[in-house]
Amino acid sequence: MTVKIILVLIAGVLTGFFFLEPSFYPITGTLLDLGLCLLLFFVGIDIGNNKNTFLHLKKLGFKIILVPISAAIGGIIGGMMIAAIFGMPVFEGAAVAAGFGWYSLAPLIIAPYSAELSTIAFLTNVFKEIFAIIFIPFVAKKIGFFEAVAMGGATAMDTTLPIITRNTDGETAVVSFLSGLIMTLMVPVLVPIFISLLG
């Protein structure tokens, strides 16, 4: 599965670079939305097919929230450590990491503070999503399902959800959606908080 994902990604990059006319660019966003909606529709069918999914989730209860909270804390601490290594203010690293893969929002929030940090936030969160797409199958197989969900960050509710569903099970797919939703809601709260701490 990982090899297929990498090959499709490379094929997309090469197609966009060498073959697409500039007049086609405005349509790509619409096609992306349609493709994502179609993927999520089939994910929903897969979840709905498993009648025991929601019973298992009920048993998990409050533990479900631990997945996004743990992922958020781990990501922010990691961002602060990287910032310290590169001689940046640690809260800059925290603000970038708190984007959780939402590369279209986090840079916009950070931009008034610093255009440079906004660019770093954009690239960091784009690469987070790309690496998640590539490595989720490996993590799900070799480490654990919830760890694979954590890799997705905010994208676990949309972009990386089909990959998580494909490599885990129906129960984890629902946890993934909820985790992604919670982390998505965290982004517009946490990023401004960390920026405000920079003075």
GROMACS .gro file of N, CA and C in nm, residues 20-87:
model
  204
   20LEU      N    1   0.020   1.950  -1.724
   20LEU     CA    2  -0.101   2.032  -1.706
   20LEU      C    3  -0.081   2.174  -1.758
   21GLU      N    4  -0.180   2.222  -1.831
   21GLU     CA    5  -0.179   2.361  -1.876
   21GLU      C    6  -0.223   2.451  -1.760
   22PRO      N    7  -0.170   2.574  -1.753
   22PRO     CA    8  -0.210   2.667  -1.646
   22PRO      C    9  -0.361   2.690  -1.639
   23SER      N   10  -0.429   2.680  -1.752
   23SER     CA   11  -0.575   2.702  -1.755
   23SER      C   12  -0.649   2.593  -1.676
   24PHE      N   13  -0.583   2.480  -1.650
   24PHE     CA   14  -0.646   2.369  -1.579
   24PHE      C   15  -0.636   2.386  -1.427
   25TYR      N   16  -0.544   2.472  -1.381
   25TYR     CA   17  -0.518   2.485  -1.238
   25TYR      C   18  -0.641   2.519  -1.154
   26PRO      N   19  -0.728   2.614  -1.199
   26PRO     CA   20  -0.845   2.645  -1.115
   26PRO      C   21  -0.939   2.526  -1.093
   27ILE      N   22  -0.938   2.430  -1.186
   27ILE     CA   23  -1.029   2.315  -1.176
   27ILE      C   24  -0.976   2.211  -1.077
   28THR      N   25  -0.844   2.210  -1.053
   28THR     CA   26  -0.785   2.105  -0.969
   28THR      C   27  -0.842   2.106  -0.828
   29GLY      N   28  -0.869   2.226  -0.774
   29GLY     CA   29  -0.928   2.235  -0.639
   29GLY      C   30  -1.064   2.169  -0.632
   30THR      N   31  -1.146   2.192  -0.735
   30THR     CA   32  -1.279   2.131  -0.740
   30THR      C   33  -1.269   1.979  -0.752
   31LEU      N   34  -1.178   1.933  -0.839
   31LEU     CA   35  -1.159   1.788  -0.856
   31LEU      C   36  -1.109   1.723  -0.727
   32LEU      N   37  -1.021   1.794  -0.657
   32LEU     CA   38  -0.969   1.744  -0.529
   32LEU      C   39  -1.082   1.729  -0.428
   33ASP      N   40  -1.168   1.830  -0.420
   33ASP     CA   41  -1.283   1.824  -0.329
   33ASP      C   42  -1.377   1.708  -0.364
   34LEU      N   43  -1.404   1.691  -0.493
   34LEU     CA   44  -1.492   1.582  -0.537
   34LEU      C   45  -1.432   1.445  -0.505
   35GLY      N   46  -1.302   1.432  -0.532
   35GLY     CA   47  -1.233   1.306  -0.504
   35GLY      C   48  -1.234   1.273  -0.356
   36LEU      N   49  -1.209   1.376  -0.274
   36LEU     CA   50  -1.208   1.358  -0.129
   36LEU      C   51  -1.346   1.320  -0.077
   37CYS      N   52  -1.449   1.386  -0.130
   37CYS     CA   53  -1.588   1.354  -0.090
   37CYS      C   54  -1.623   1.209  -0.126
   38LEU      N   55  -1.578   1.166  -0.244
   38LEU     CA   56  -1.604   1.029  -0.288
   38LEU      C   57  -1.533   0.928  -0.197
   39LEU      N   58  -1.408   0.958  -0.163
   39LEU     CA   59  -1.333   0.871  -0.072
   39LEU      C   60  -1.401   0.861   0.064
   40LEU      N   61  -1.443   0.976   0.117
   40LEU     CA   62  -1.509   0.978   0.248
   40LEU      C   63  -1.643   0.906   0.245
   41PHE      N   64  -1.712   0.913   0.131
   41PHE     CA   65  -1.839   0.841   0.116
   41PHE      C   66  -1.817   0.691   0.132
   42PHE      N   67  -1.714   0.639   0.065
   42PHE     CA   68  -1.685   0.495   0.073
   42PHE      C   69  -1.632   0.455   0.211
   43VAL      N   70  -1.559   0.548   0.275
   43VAL     CA   71  -1.517   0.523   0.414
   43VAL      C   72  -1.640   0.509   0.503
   44GLY      N   73  -1.738   0.597   0.483
   44GLY     CA   74  -1.863   0.591   0.559
   44GLY      C   75  -1.936   0.459   0.538
   45ILE      N   76  -1.939   0.412   0.414
   45ILE     CA   77  -2.002   0.282   0.384
   45ILE      C   78  -1.931   0.170   0.458
   46ASP      N   79  -1.797   0.175   0.457
   46ASP     CA   80  -1.718   0.072   0.524
   46ASP      C   81  -1.744   0.071   0.675
   47ILE      N   82  -1.754   0.190   0.734
   47ILE     CA   83  -1.783   0.200   0.877
   47ILE      C   84  -1.923   0.149   0.906
   48GLY      N   85  -2.019   0.189   0.822
   48GLY     CA   86  -2.159   0.148   0.841
   48GLY      C   87  -2.180  -0.001   0.827
   49ASN      N   88  -2.095  -0.066   0.748
   49ASN     CA   89  -2.105  -0.212   0.728
   49ASN      C   90  -2.074  -0.290   0.855
   50ASN      N   91  -1.989  -0.232   0.940
   50ASN     CA   92  -1.950  -0.301   1.063
   50ASN      C   93  -2.045  -0.259   1.176
   51LYS      N   94  -2.140  -0.344   1.207
   51LYS     CA   95  -2.245  -0.311   1.305
   51LYS      C   96  -2.190  -0.298   1.447
   52ASN      N   97  -2.075  -0.360   1.473
   52ASN     CA   98  -2.020  -0.360   1.609
   52ASN      C   99  -1.932  -0.240   1.639
   53THR      N  100  -1.902  -0.159   1.537
   53THR     CA  101  -1.809  -0.048   1.553
   53THR      C  102  -1.849   0.044   1.667
   54PHE      N  103  -1.974   0.090   1.667
   54PHE     CA  104  -2.017   0.188   1.766
   54PHE      C  105  -2.031   0.128   1.905
   55LEU      N  106  -2.055  -0.003   1.913
   55LEU     CA  107  -2.058  -0.071   2.043
   55LEU      C  108  -1.918  -0.072   2.104
   56HIS      N  109  -1.817  -0.099   2.021
   56HIS     CA  110  -1.679  -0.097   2.069
   56HIS      C  111  -1.638   0.044   2.114
   57LEU      N  112  -1.682   0.144   2.039
   57LEU     CA  113  -1.650   0.283   2.074
   57LEU      C  114  -1.713   0.322   2.207
   58LYS      N  115  -1.834   0.274   2.230
   58LYS     CA  116  -1.903   0.302   2.356
   58LYS      C  117  -1.824   0.245   2.473
   59LYS      N  118  -1.765   0.128   2.453
   59LYS     CA  119  -1.684   0.066   2.558
   59LYS      C  120  -1.556   0.147   2.584
   60LEU      N  121  -1.499   0.203   2.478
   60LEU     CA  122  -1.378   0.284   2.493
   60LEU      C  123  -1.406   0.411   2.572
   61GLY      N  124  -1.522   0.472   2.548
   61GLY     CA  125  -1.565   0.591   2.622
   61GLY      C  126  -1.467   0.706   2.613
   62PHE      N  127  -1.431   0.760   2.729
   62PHE     CA  128  -1.348   0.880   2.739
   62PHE      C  129  -1.208   0.859   2.682
   63LYS      N  130  -1.165   0.733   2.673
   63LYS     CA  131  -1.030   0.703   2.624
   63LYS      C  132  -1.009   0.753   2.481
   64ILE      N  133  -1.118   0.767   2.406
   64ILE     CA  134  -1.108   0.814   2.267
   64ILE      C  135  -1.042   0.951   2.261
   65ILE      N  136  -1.072   1.036   2.358
   65ILE     CA  137  -1.020   1.173   2.359
   65ILE      C  138  -0.869   1.174   2.385
   66LEU      N  139  -0.818   1.067   2.445
   66LEU     CA  140  -0.675   1.061   2.474
   66LEU      C  141  -0.590   1.059   2.347
   67VAL      N  142  -0.645   1.008   2.238
   67VAL     CA  143  -0.568   1.001   2.112
   67VAL      C  144  -0.533   1.141   2.062
   68PRO      N  145  -0.631   1.231   2.038
   68PRO     CA  146  -0.593   1.364   1.991
   68PRO      C  147  -0.516   1.446   2.093
   69ILE      N  148  -0.548   1.430   2.222
   69ILE     CA  149  -0.477   1.506   2.325
   69ILE      C  150  -0.330   1.464   2.330
   70SER      N  151  -0.306   1.333   2.327
   70SER     CA  152  -0.167   1.283   2.328
   70SER      C  153  -0.092   1.327   2.203
   71ALA      N  154  -0.159   1.319   2.088
   71ALA     CA  155  -0.097   1.361   1.962
   71ALA      C  156  -0.063   1.510   1.965
   72ALA      N  157  -0.153   1.590   2.019
   72ALA     CA  158  -0.131   1.735   2.027
   72ALA      C  159  -0.014   1.768   2.119
   73ILE      N  160  -0.013   1.707   2.238
   73ILE     CA  161   0.094   1.733   2.334
   73ILE      C  162   0.229   1.689   2.277
   74GLY      N  163   0.233   1.568   2.221
   74GLY     CA  164   0.357   1.517   2.163
   74GLY      C  165   0.408   1.604   2.049
   75GLY      N  166   0.316   1.647   1.962
   75GLY     CA  167   0.354   1.731   1.849
   75GLY      C  168   0.408   1.866   1.892
   76ILE      N  169   0.343   1.927   1.990
   76ILE     CA  170   0.385   2.060   2.038
   76ILE      C  171   0.520   2.052   2.109
   77ILE      N  172   0.537   1.950   2.193
   77ILE     CA  173   0.667   1.932   2.261
   77ILE      C  174   0.777   1.909   2.157
   78GLY      N  175   0.748   1.828   2.056
   78GLY     CA  176   0.845   1.804   1.949
   78GLY      C  177   0.880   1.932   1.875
   79GLY      N  178   0.780   2.015   1.846
   79GLY     CA  179   0.803   2.143   1.780
   79GLY      C  180   0.889   2.236   1.862
   80MET      N  181   0.866   2.237   1.993
   80MET     CA  182   0.945   2.322   2.083
   80MET      C  183   1.091   2.274   2.090
   81MET      N  184   1.109   2.142   2.090
   81MET     CA  185   1.245   2.087   2.095
   81MET      C  186   1.322   2.120   1.967
   82ILE      N  187   1.256   2.107   1.852
   82ILE     CA  188   1.322   2.140   1.724
   82ILE      C  189   1.357   2.288   1.719
   83ALA      N  190   1.265   2.372   1.767
   83ALA     CA  191   1.291   2.517   1.769
   83ALA      C  192   1.413   2.548   1.855
   84ALA      N  193   1.424   2.484   1.971
   84ALA     CA  194   1.537   2.505   2.061
   84ALA      C  195   1.668   2.462   1.995
   85ILE      N  196   1.665   2.350   1.924
   85ILE     CA  197   1.785   2.299   1.855
   85ILE      C  198   1.834   2.399   1.750
   86PHE      N  199   1.740   2.463   1.680
   86PHE     CA  200   1.776   2.559   1.574
   86PHE      C  201   1.787   2.703   1.623
   87GLY      N  202   1.783   2.722   1.755
   87GLY     CA  203   1.800   2.854   1.812
   87GLY      C  204   1.683   2.948   1.793
   0.00000   0.00000   0.00000
